[in-house]
Amino acid sequence: MDTQHPDLHPLFADHLRTLQARADKALLRGGFDHLVVAAGRPANQFLDDRPYPFAVNPHFKHWLPATKAPDSWIVHTPGRKPKLIYLQPHDYWHVVPDSPAGYWVEHFDIAIIREADEARALLPGDAARCAILGEANAALDGFAPNNPPDVLNYLHYQRSYKTPYELAMMRVASKIGARAHRAAERAFRAGASEFDINIAYMEAARQTDNDLPYGNIIGLNEHAAVLHYMDLAHAPPAQAHSFLIDAGASFHGYASDITRTYAADSAGEFRALVDAVDAAQQGFCARVRAGQSYPELHLHAHRVLGDILKEHGFIRMSGESALEAGVTSTFFPHGLGHPIGLQVHDVAGFQASDSGGTIARPPGHPYLRMTRVLEPGMVVTIEPGLYFIDMLLARLKEQPAAKEVDWARVDAFRRYGGVRIEDDVVCTEGDPENLTRDAFAALA
Ligand code: GLY
Ligand code: MN
Ligand code: MN
């Protein structure tokens, strides 16, 4: 934490009070006496003794910023100080998790254990009275995760409302990401390959694959048309026309998720399209306000992007008609965004209430990840894009609407792959807070 950020002691104390109050209610809903959260246990690859990268249970890192403490546990019992059962094995093969230190430690009763199995004696005796959150492989003798739906529904829904502490973490995650994006852009301008741009990004972020909240998407030219392109070509293309980078950063368990697209030619046709999408994206971000339906914002984005397609000569129909005919979905085939927080694709994007239920996506929009109405405290991404994807364009060519498309213009843009611009935006009581734009501005 650098010094320009607020003292985390009071922020964390408030955060923890909020979590305790939520846990109390969740236990009432489920009829349990204790909430027990397993950090998780690393899983080995098939027929191998090498584990997959460890990803901590997001419920665990909600309570404290320990993301590398496998086989540790948290126990919340209403009215009591939360207990942390913390494994520090006697192990000379692996790094032993750091001793608890920092702003959060005073808020827990901490018991250090040396073997994973020792946790059992420190956990509540009667497993049947416990809501135990975790993966099946975290089970101890007679004490297995049960993940009660009533409890999870309540906690997941409430997790959408970030505490001031969480927003502080996400501001830092955004700053790390923005700094690394600048390094990646410099590498692109210097003619680097995707592989070397990725190295430049990780070096600037001071994070490698296992630290980052998701695998970096770094695509030059046509590769930008593969939505989750992760191949990282070692050689640069003979001529770079465009560069799309979707890469975030982690801080104390919280994610940022940032996409930028650059044109090699700063005065060319693709730059004009990038600028148009960027301006539209800022308009969508401005609508991240309490009471705004997210799926309606997604449909609004389709209309605006459809109008951009018309203005830039790709189609001859209005954005509204292009949406109705399914044409915008050829060029914008993913959702406008998703909730973000402890997970890059955070939970409860479809949840109807804190007791469960699902809010359906609008018909014809199968990839939208957020159907709720925005409320203060929610953080969502806003990530419109326009792509030239061979497979989807071939399908469109078979449709009646194909006659409304200027195929020569479309073909001329295939070499750029596509554009996406993505920010992480906080819904507040008033104007939205754009974590990503603020982070870039702070670098300038
Ligand atoms: N980086 C994945 C996404 O934008 O959702
Ligand atoms: Mn995203
Ligand atoms: Mn992204």
Short mmCIF file of C-alpha atoms and ligand atoms in Angstrom, two decimals:
data_model
loop_
_atom_site.label_atom_id
_atom_site.label_comp_id
_atom_site.label_asym_id
_atom_site.label_seq_id
_atom_site.Cartn_x
_atom_site.Cartn_y
_atom_site.Cartn_z
CA MET A 1 0.00 0.00 0.00
CA ASP A 2 1.57 3.28 -0.89
CA THR A 3 1.32 6.36 1.27
CA GLN A 4 -1.13 8.25 -0.91
CA HIS A 5 -3.80 5.73 0.04
CA PRO A 6 -5.94 5.98 3.13
CA ASP A 7 -5.14 4.30 6.41
CA LEU A 8 -6.65 0.86 6.03
CA HIS A 9 -7.24 0.16 9.72
CA PRO A 10 -10.59 1.97 10.00
CA LEU A 11 -11.65 0.94 6.49
CA PHE A 12 -10.95 -2.69 7.25
CA ALA A 13 -12.69 -2.53 10.63
CA ASP A 14 -15.84 -1.24 8.93
CA HIS A 15 -15.54 -3.84 6.16
CA LEU A 16 -15.33 -6.63 8.69
CA ARG A 17 -18.33 -5.32 10.63
CA THR A 18 -20.30 -5.38 7.39
CA LEU A 19 -19.23 -8.95 6.66
CA GLN A 20 -20.11 -10.06 10.19
CA ALA A 21 -23.58 -8.51 9.93
CA ARG A 22 -24.11 -10.19 6.56
CA ALA A 23 -22.87 -13.51 7.90
CA ASP A 24 -25.28 -13.26 10.86
CA LYS A 25 -28.20 -12.82 8.48
CA ALA A 26 -26.98 -15.58 6.18
CA LEU A 27 -26.81 -17.98 9.14
CA LEU A 28 -30.35 -17.06 10.15
CA ARG A 29 -31.53 -17.75 6.62
CA GLY A 30 -29.91 -21.15 6.59
CA GLY A 31 -30.58 -22.06 10.22
CA PHE A 32 -26.90 -22.51 11.17
CA ASP A 33 -24.82 -21.42 14.17
CA HIS A 34 -21.43 -20.93 12.52
CA LEU A 35 -20.13 -19.79 9.18
CA VAL A 36 -16.95 -21.67 8.33
CA VAL A 37 -14.90 -20.78 5.27
CA ALA A 38 -12.16 -22.99 3.86
CA ALA A 39 -9.33 -21.25 2.04
CA GLY A 40 -9.05 -24.35 -0.12
CA ARG A 41 -6.52 -27.01 -0.94
CA PRO A 42 -4.29 -27.13 -4.04
CA ALA A 43 -5.35 -29.84 -6.50
CA ASN A 44 -2.82 -31.97 -8.36
CA GLN A 45 -2.88 -32.40 -12.11
CA PHE A 46 -4.00 -35.80 -13.40
CA LEU A 47 -1.43 -38.57 -12.81
CA ASP A 48 1.03 -35.97 -11.60
CA ASP A 49 2.42 -34.54 -8.39
CA ARG A 50 2.29 -30.97 -9.62
CA PRO A 51 -0.63 -28.87 -8.40
CA TYR A 52 -2.70 -26.55 -10.54
CA PRO A 53 -2.09 -22.92 -9.58
CA PHE A 54 -3.81 -22.34 -6.27
CA ALA A 55 -6.88 -20.09 -6.39
CA VAL A 56 -8.18 -19.24 -2.94
CA ASN A 57 -11.89 -19.52 -2.17
CA PRO A 58 -13.24 -16.01 -2.87
CA HIS A 59 -15.30 -16.19 0.34
CA PHE A 60 -12.06 -16.57 2.25
CA LYS A 61 -10.32 -13.59 0.73
CA HIS A 62 -13.43 -11.51 1.36
CA TRP A 63 -12.59 -11.74 5.07
CA LEU A 64 -8.90 -10.99 4.91
CA PRO A 65 -6.26 -10.34 2.26
CA ALA A 66 -4.52 -13.73 2.49
CA THR A 67 -4.59 -15.24 -0.99
CA LYS A 68 -1.82 -17.79 -0.53
CA ALA A 69 -2.80 -19.65 2.63
CA PRO A 70 -4.09 -23.07 1.58
CA ASP A 71 -5.75 -25.25 4.22
CA SER A 72 -6.48 -22.27 6.46
CA TRP A 73 -10.00 -21.59 7.77
CA ILE A 74 -12.17 -18.76 9.04
CA VAL A 75 -14.90 -19.32 11.61
CA HIS A 76 -17.57 -16.72 12.24
CA THR A 77 -19.91 -17.23 15.18
CA PRO A 78 -22.41 -14.42 15.85
CA GLY A 79 -21.29 -12.20 18.72
CA ARG A 80 -17.71 -13.51 18.74
CA LYS A 81 -14.46 -12.27 17.31
CA PRO A 82 -13.81 -14.16 14.08
CA LYS A 83 -11.33 -16.99 14.31
CA LEU A 84 -8.56 -17.60 11.79
CA ILE A 85 -7.04 -21.06 11.75
CA TYR A 86 -3.85 -20.48 9.85
CA LEU A 87 -1.63 -23.20 8.44
CA GLN A 88 2.10 -22.56 8.54
CA PRO A 89 3.50 -26.01 7.89
CA HIS A 90 6.99 -27.14 8.81
CA ASP A 91 7.98 -27.44 5.16
CA TYR A 92 11.32 -27.02 3.47
CA TRP A 93 9.99 -27.79 -0.03
CA HIS A 94 7.64 -24.84 -0.39
CA VAL A 95 7.35 -21.29 0.80
CA VAL A 96 5.50 -21.23 4.09
CA PRO A 97 2.73 -18.59 4.20
CA ASP A 98 3.86 -15.37 5.85
CA SER A 99 3.05 -14.86 9.48
CA PRO A 100 -0.14 -12.82 9.81
CA ALA A 101 0.77 -9.13 9.73
CA GLY A 102 -0.86 -5.83 8.93
CA TYR A 103 -4.05 -3.91 9.41
CA TRP A 104 -6.34 -6.93 9.56
CA VAL A 105 -4.60 -9.09 12.16
CA GLU A 106 -5.95 -7.47 15.33
CA HIS A 107 -9.51 -8.33 14.25
CA PHE A 108 -9.04 -12.09 14.39
CA ASP A 109 -8.35 -14.67 17.04
CA ILE A 110 -5.54 -16.49 15.27
CA ALA A 111 -4.53 -20.08 15.85
CA ILE A 112 -1.45 -21.28 13.98
CA ILE A 113 -1.42 -24.93 12.92
CA ARG A 114 1.44 -26.95 11.43
CA GLU A 115 -0.54 -29.76 9.76
CA ALA A 116 -3.75 -29.34 7.76
CA ASP A 117 -5.55 -31.97 9.85
CA GLU A 118 -4.96 -30.01 13.06
CA ALA A 119 -7.69 -27.61 11.96
CA ARG A 120 -10.38 -30.16 12.80
CA ALA A 121 -9.90 -29.82 16.56
CA LEU A 122 -10.18 -26.03 16.30
CA LEU A 123 -13.32 -25.97 14.13
CA PRO A 124 -16.80 -26.15 15.72
CA GLY A 125 -17.49 -29.64 17.00
CA ASP A 126 -20.90 -30.18 15.43
CA ALA A 127 -20.47 -29.94 11.66
CA ALA A 128 -24.26 -30.15 11.21
CA ARG A 129 -24.60 -26.70 12.85
CA CYS A 130 -22.12 -25.15 10.40
CA ALA A 131 -22.51 -23.56 7.01
CA ILE A 132 -19.19 -24.67 5.52
CA LEU A 133 -18.13 -22.86 2.37
CA GLY A 134 -15.48 -24.36 0.16
CA GLU A 135 -14.54 -26.96 -2.40
CA ALA A 136 -15.05 -30.64 -1.68
CA ASN A 137 -11.32 -31.36 -1.45
CA ALA A 138 -11.01 -29.07 1.59
CA ALA A 139 -12.93 -31.63 3.69
CA LEU A 140 -11.47 -32.83 6.97
CA ASP A 141 -12.52 -35.85 8.96
CA GLY A 142 -16.28 -35.47 9.48
CA PHE A 143 -16.21 -31.86 8.37
CA ALA A 144 -17.04 -31.36 4.71
CA PRO A 145 -18.11 -28.22 2.85
CA ASN A 146 -21.92 -28.17 2.46
CA ASN A 147 -22.27 -24.79 0.70
CA PRO A 148 -25.92 -24.29 1.75
CA PRO A 149 -27.79 -22.50 -1.07
CA ASP A 150 -29.71 -20.21 1.32
CA VAL A 151 -26.45 -19.00 2.83
CA LEU A 152 -24.64 -18.66 -0.49
CA ASN A 153 -27.54 -16.82 -2.12
CA TYR A 154 -27.55 -14.26 0.65
CA LEU A 155 -23.78 -13.78 0.70
CA HIS A 156 -23.40 -13.68 -3.06
CA TYR A 157 -26.11 -11.11 -3.50
CA GLN A 158 -24.69 -8.89 -0.78
CA ARG A 159 -21.20 -9.21 -2.21
CA SER A 160 -22.35 -7.03 -5.08
CA TYR A 161 -22.31 -4.04 -2.71
CA LYS A 162 -18.69 -3.21 -2.21
CA THR A 163 -17.54 -1.70 1.07
CA PRO A 164 -15.30 1.40 1.06
CA TYR A 165 -12.40 -0.92 1.92
CA GLU A 166 -13.09 -3.02 -1.15
CA LEU A 167 -13.28 0.04 -3.38
CA ALA A 168 -9.91 1.14 -2.00
CA MET A 169 -8.44 -2.25 -2.98
CA MET A 170 -9.98 -2.01 -6.45
CA ARG A 171 -8.55 1.49 -6.96
CA VAL A 172 -5.08 0.09 -6.34
CA ALA A 173 -5.72 -2.90 -8.64
CA SER A 174 -6.77 -0.40 -11.33
CA LYS A 175 -3.64 1.70 -10.85
CA ILE A 176 -1.38 -1.32 -11.22
CA GLY A 177 -3.25 -2.33 -14.37
CA ALA A 178 -3.13 1.14 -15.89
CA ARG A 179 0.62 1.40 -15.27
CA ALA A 180 1.17 -1.96 -16.97
CA HIS A 181 -1.10 -1.01 -19.89
CA ARG A 182 1.12 2.01 -20.55
CA ALA A 183 4.18 -0.28 -20.62
CA ALA A 184 2.39 -2.63 -23.03
CA GLU A 185 1.48 0.24 -25.33
CA ARG A 186 5.11 1.39 -25.37
CA ALA A 187 6.21 -2.14 -26.28
CA PHE A 188 3.64 -2.24 -29.12
CA ARG A 189 4.84 1.13 -30.47
CA ALA A 190 8.41 -0.22 -30.38
CA GLY A 191 7.42 -3.16 -32.60
CA ALA A 192 7.35 -5.92 -29.98
CA SER A 193 5.70 -9.30 -30.48
CA GLU A 194 2.64 -10.36 -28.48
CA PHE A 195 4.92 -12.48 -26.32
CA ASP A 196 7.21 -9.58 -25.55
CA ILE A 197 4.33 -7.18 -24.97
CA ASN A 198 3.05 -9.66 -22.40
CA ILE A 199 6.44 -9.70 -20.69
CA ALA A 200 6.49 -5.89 -20.66
CA TYR A 201 3.01 -5.90 -19.10
CA MET A 202 3.89 -8.37 -16.36
CA GLU A 203 7.14 -6.60 -15.60
CA ALA A 204 5.38 -3.27 -15.13
CA ALA A 205 2.59 -4.84 -13.08
CA ARG A 206 5.11 -6.82 -11.03
CA GLN A 207 2.69 -9.74 -11.41
CA THR A 208 2.90 -13.04 -13.29
CA ASP A 209 0.16 -15.30 -14.60
CA ASN A 210 -0.67 -16.75 -11.22
CA ASP A 211 -1.03 -13.32 -9.63
CA LEU A 212 -3.07 -11.74 -12.42
CA PRO A 213 -6.85 -11.99 -12.12
CA TYR A 214 -7.16 -13.65 -15.57
CA GLY A 215 -5.00 -14.64 -18.51
CA ASN A 216 -3.87 -11.64 -20.53
CA ILE A 217 -5.43 -11.19 -23.96
CA ILE A 218 -2.82 -9.58 -26.20
CA GLY A 219 -3.67 -9.60 -29.89
CA LEU A 220 -2.06 -7.90 -32.86
CA ASN A 221 -3.95 -7.50 -36.14
CA GLU A 222 -6.45 -10.34 -36.87
CA HIS A 223 -5.78 -11.87 -33.47
CA ALA A 224 -7.85 -9.07 -31.96
CA ALA A 225 -10.88 -10.78 -33.53
CA VAL A 226 -10.50 -13.82 -31.26
CA LEU A 227 -12.34 -12.72 -28.15
CA HIS A 228 -10.20 -14.76 -25.77
CA TYR A 229 -7.00 -14.88 -27.79
CA MET A 230 -4.19 -16.08 -25.49
CA ASP A 231 -1.63 -17.61 -27.83
CA LEU A 232 1.08 -14.90 -27.55
CA ALA A 233 2.90 -15.19 -30.88
CA HIS A 234 6.67 -15.01 -30.41
CA ALA A 235 7.36 -13.11 -33.64
CA PRO A 236 5.91 -9.71 -34.47
CA PRO A 237 3.82 -9.56 -37.65
CA ALA A 238 5.48 -8.18 -40.78
CA GLN A 239 3.33 -5.13 -40.32
CA ALA A 240 1.35 -4.29 -37.20
CA HIS A 241 -1.96 -2.55 -37.90
CA SER A 242 -3.69 -2.81 -34.55
CA PHE A 243 -3.24 -3.92 -30.97
CA LEU A 244 -5.92 -5.07 -28.51
CA ILE A 245 -4.94 -5.74 -24.92
CA ASP A 246 -7.32 -7.00 -22.24
CA ALA A 247 -5.32 -7.33 -19.03
CA GLY A 248 -5.93 -6.57 -15.38
CA ALA A 249 -4.16 -6.73 -12.07
CA SER A 250 -4.81 -8.01 -8.56
CA PHE A 251 -4.48 -6.27 -5.25
CA HIS A 252 -5.20 -8.01 -1.93
CA GLY A 253 -7.50 -10.42 -3.74
CA TYR A 254 -9.40 -7.81 -5.78
CA ALA A 255 -9.33 -7.57 -9.57
CA SER A 256 -9.18 -4.95 -12.25
CA ASP A 257 -10.19 -5.77 -15.83
CA ILE A 258 -9.04 -3.31 -18.48
CA THR A 259 -9.08 -3.34 -22.29
CA ARG A 260 -7.53 -0.85 -24.65
CA THR A 261 -7.15 -0.92 -28.43
CA TYR A 262 -4.58 0.98 -30.44
CA ALA A 263 -4.16 1.75 -34.14
CA ALA A 264 -0.68 1.68 -35.60
CA ASP A 265 -1.63 4.56 -37.88
CA SER A 266 -2.75 7.44 -35.68
CA ALA A 267 -4.53 9.19 -38.55
CA GLY A 268 -6.04 6.16 -40.29
CA GLU A 269 -9.46 4.53 -40.72
CA PHE A 270 -9.01 2.12 -37.82
CA ARG A 271 -8.01 4.90 -35.42
CA ALA A 272 -11.26 6.66 -36.33
CA LEU A 273 -13.21 3.53 -35.42
CA VAL A 274 -11.31 3.13 -32.13
CA ASP A 275 -12.06 6.75 -31.25
CA ALA A 276 -15.75 6.28 -32.02
CA VAL A 277 -16.00 3.19 -29.80
CA ASP A 278 -14.04 4.96 -27.09
CA ALA A 279 -16.43 7.94 -27.13
CA ALA A 280 -19.45 5.63 -27.10
CA GLN A 281 -17.94 3.64 -24.23
CA GLN A 282 -17.59 6.79 -22.15
CA GLY A 283 -21.23 7.54 -22.82
CA PHE A 284 -22.18 4.08 -21.50
CA CYS A 285 -19.98 4.55 -18.44
CA ALA A 286 -21.82 7.81 -17.70
CA ARG A 287 -25.03 5.75 -17.44
CA VAL A 288 -23.74 3.59 -14.62
CA ARG A 289 -26.22 5.12 -12.20
CA ALA A 290 -28.55 3.85 -9.52
CA GLY A 291 -31.76 2.58 -11.10
CA GLN A 292 -30.24 1.86 -14.51
CA SER A 293 -31.14 -1.60 -15.78
CA TYR A 294 -27.92 -3.22 -16.97
CA PRO A 295 -29.56 -5.27 -19.77
CA GLU A 296 -31.19 -2.08 -21.05
CA LEU A 297 -27.78 -0.44 -21.08
CA HIS A 298 -26.50 -3.43 -23.05
CA LEU A 299 -29.28 -2.98 -25.64
CA HIS A 300 -28.63 0.76 -25.75
CA ALA A 301 -24.98 -0.06 -26.48
CA HIS A 302 -26.08 -2.23 -29.40
CA ARG A 303 -28.03 0.67 -30.91
CA VAL A 304 -25.16 3.12 -30.49
CA LEU A 305 -22.61 0.67 -31.87
CA GLY A 306 -24.99 -0.04 -34.76
CA ASP A 307 -25.05 3.67 -35.54
CA ILE A 308 -21.25 3.69 -35.46
CA LEU A 309 -21.24 0.79 -37.94
CA LYS A 310 -23.42 2.89 -40.22
CA GLU A 311 -21.40 6.09 -39.81
CA HIS A 312 -18.20 4.22 -40.60
CA GLY A 313 -19.66 2.70 -43.74
CA PHE A 314 -20.03 -0.97 -42.73
CA ILE A 315 -23.82 -1.16 -42.88
CA ARG A 316 -26.59 0.82 -44.51
CA MET A 317 -29.21 0.49 -41.79
CA SER A 318 -29.82 2.37 -38.52
CA GLY A 319 -28.49 1.04 -35.24
CA GLU A 320 -32.05 0.27 -34.17
CA SER A 321 -32.78 -1.78 -37.33
CA ALA A 322 -29.39 -3.45 -37.08
CA LEU A 323 -30.19 -4.53 -33.52
CA GLU A 324 -33.60 -5.87 -34.57
CA ALA A 325 -32.12 -7.78 -37.52
CA GLY A 326 -29.40 -9.29 -35.32
CA VAL A 327 -26.71 -7.52 -37.33
CA THR A 328 -25.13 -5.72 -34.38
CA SER A 329 -24.54 -9.11 -32.73
CA THR A 330 -22.28 -10.08 -35.61
CA PHE A 331 -19.95 -7.22 -34.77
CA PHE A 332 -20.60 -7.06 -31.00
CA PRO A 333 -21.09 -10.70 -30.04
CA HIS A 334 -20.50 -10.51 -26.28
CA GLY A 335 -22.10 -8.82 -23.31
CA LEU A 336 -21.55 -5.18 -22.38
CA GLY A 337 -19.88 -6.28 -19.15
CA HIS A 338 -20.16 -8.01 -15.81
CA PRO A 339 -19.84 -7.51 -12.08
CA ILE A 340 -16.25 -7.41 -10.83
CA GLY A 341 -14.63 -7.59 -7.42
CA LEU A 342 -13.04 -10.57 -5.70
CA GLN A 343 -13.45 -12.40 -9.00
CA VAL A 344 -13.02 -10.81 -12.37
CA HIS A 345 -16.43 -12.21 -13.31
CA ASP A 346 -17.99 -11.69 -9.93
CA VAL A 347 -20.96 -13.61 -8.58
CA ALA A 348 -24.65 -12.70 -8.58
CA GLY A 349 -24.87 -10.92 -11.92
CA PHE A 350 -28.20 -12.63 -12.61
CA GLN A 351 -29.51 -12.99 -9.08
CA ALA A 352 -33.07 -11.77 -8.56
CA SER A 353 -32.86 -11.29 -4.79
CA ASP A 354 -30.82 -12.25 -1.74
CA SER A 355 -32.84 -15.44 -1.52
CA GLY A 356 -31.98 -16.51 -5.05
CA GLY A 357 -33.79 -16.58 -8.37
CA THR A 358 -32.54 -15.60 -11.78
CA ILE A 359 -33.18 -12.56 -13.94
CA ALA A 360 -33.18 -13.85 -17.52
CA ARG A 361 -31.08 -12.32 -20.24
CA PRO A 362 -32.85 -10.50 -23.05
CA PRO A 363 -33.66 -13.05 -25.80
CA GLY A 364 -30.89 -13.23 -28.39
CA HIS A 365 -28.16 -12.06 -25.98
CA PRO A 366 -26.76 -15.32 -24.59
CA TYR A 367 -23.43 -13.93 -23.40
CA LEU A 368 -24.59 -11.06 -21.21
CA ARG A 369 -23.29 -11.66 -17.67
CA MET A 370 -25.27 -9.05 -15.77
CA THR A 371 -29.04 -8.60 -15.77
CA ARG A 372 -29.59 -6.65 -12.56
CA VAL A 373 -30.55 -3.05 -11.98
CA LEU A 374 -27.54 -1.01 -10.88
CA GLU A 375 -27.38 0.15 -7.27
CA PRO A 376 -24.85 2.16 -5.29
CA GLY A 377 -21.81 0.08 -4.34
CA MET A 378 -21.93 -2.19 -7.37
CA VAL A 379 -18.89 -2.30 -9.63
CA VAL A 380 -19.33 -3.39 -13.23
CA THR A 381 -17.24 -3.44 -16.34
CA ILE A 382 -18.32 -1.52 -19.42
CA GLU A 383 -16.65 -3.16 -22.39
CA PRO A 384 -18.26 -2.58 -25.77
CA GLY A 385 -16.46 -3.82 -28.84
CA LEU A 386 -16.72 -4.12 -32.61
CA TYR A 387 -14.96 -7.03 -34.29
CA PHE A 388 -14.46 -8.49 -37.74
CA ILE A 389 -14.83 -12.20 -36.99
CA ASP A 390 -14.67 -14.45 -40.07
CA MET A 391 -17.04 -17.07 -38.65
CA LEU A 392 -19.76 -14.59 -37.71
CA LEU A 393 -19.39 -12.56 -40.89
CA ALA A 394 -19.81 -15.77 -42.94
CA ARG A 395 -23.08 -16.43 -41.11
CA LEU A 396 -24.29 -12.88 -41.69
CA LYS A 397 -23.58 -13.29 -45.39
CA GLU A 398 -26.25 -16.00 -45.48
CA GLN A 399 -28.88 -13.73 -43.93
CA PRO A 400 -31.28 -11.37 -45.74
CA ALA A 401 -29.60 -8.46 -43.92
CA ALA A 402 -26.39 -9.22 -45.84
CA LYS A 403 -27.55 -6.83 -48.53
CA GLU A 404 -27.35 -3.98 -46.01
CA VAL A 405 -23.64 -4.63 -45.49
CA ASP A 406 -20.78 -3.01 -47.45
CA TRP A 407 -18.70 -6.16 -47.72
CA ALA A 408 -15.72 -4.46 -49.35
CA ARG A 409 -15.51 -2.09 -46.38
CA VAL A 410 -15.87 -4.99 -43.94
CA ASP A 411 -13.18 -6.99 -45.75
CA ALA A 412 -10.81 -4.06 -45.56
CA PHE A 413 -11.08 -4.07 -41.77
CA ARG A 414 -10.49 -7.78 -41.17
CA ARG A 415 -6.77 -7.12 -40.83
CA TYR A 416 -7.43 -4.98 -37.73
CA GLY A 417 -9.30 -7.75 -35.90
CA GLY A 418 -11.44 -5.51 -33.74
CA VAL A 419 -11.79 -2.88 -31.06
CA ARG A 420 -12.73 -3.25 -27.40
CA ILE A 421 -12.53 -0.60 -24.71
CA GLU A 422 -13.15 -1.73 -21.13
CA ASP A 423 -13.34 0.19 -17.85
CA ASP A 424 -14.36 -0.79 -14.33
CA VAL A 425 -17.03 1.56 -13.04
CA VAL A 426 -18.52 2.07 -9.57
CA CYS A 427 -22.20 2.89 -9.26
CA THR A 428 -22.62 5.52 -6.53
CA GLU A 429 -25.46 7.64 -5.15
CA GLY A 430 -24.47 10.26 -7.71
CA ASP A 431 -21.98 10.37 -10.57
CA PRO A 432 -20.23 7.11 -11.42
CA GLU A 433 -16.64 6.58 -10.37
CA ASN A 434 -14.57 5.25 -13.25
CA LEU A 435 -11.74 3.34 -11.58
CA THR A 436 -9.94 2.75 -14.87
CA ARG A 437 -10.03 6.26 -16.34
CA ASP A 438 -9.05 7.69 -12.95
CA ALA A 439 -6.10 5.32 -12.80
CA PHE A 440 -4.87 6.30 -16.26
CA ALA A 441 -5.37 9.99 -15.44
CA ALA A 442 -3.30 9.64 -12.28
CA LEU A 443 -0.39 8.34 -14.38
CA ALA A 444 -0.45 11.26 -16.76
N1 GLY B 1 -11.06 -10.19 -19.41
C1 GLY B 1 -12.26 -10.90 -19.55
C2 GLY B 1 -13.38 -9.97 -19.64
O1 GLY B 1 -13.22 -8.85 -20.04
O2 GLY B 1 -14.46 -10.26 -19.24
MN MN B 2 -14.44 -7.87 -18.54
MN MN B 3 -11.44 -7.79 -19.90
#
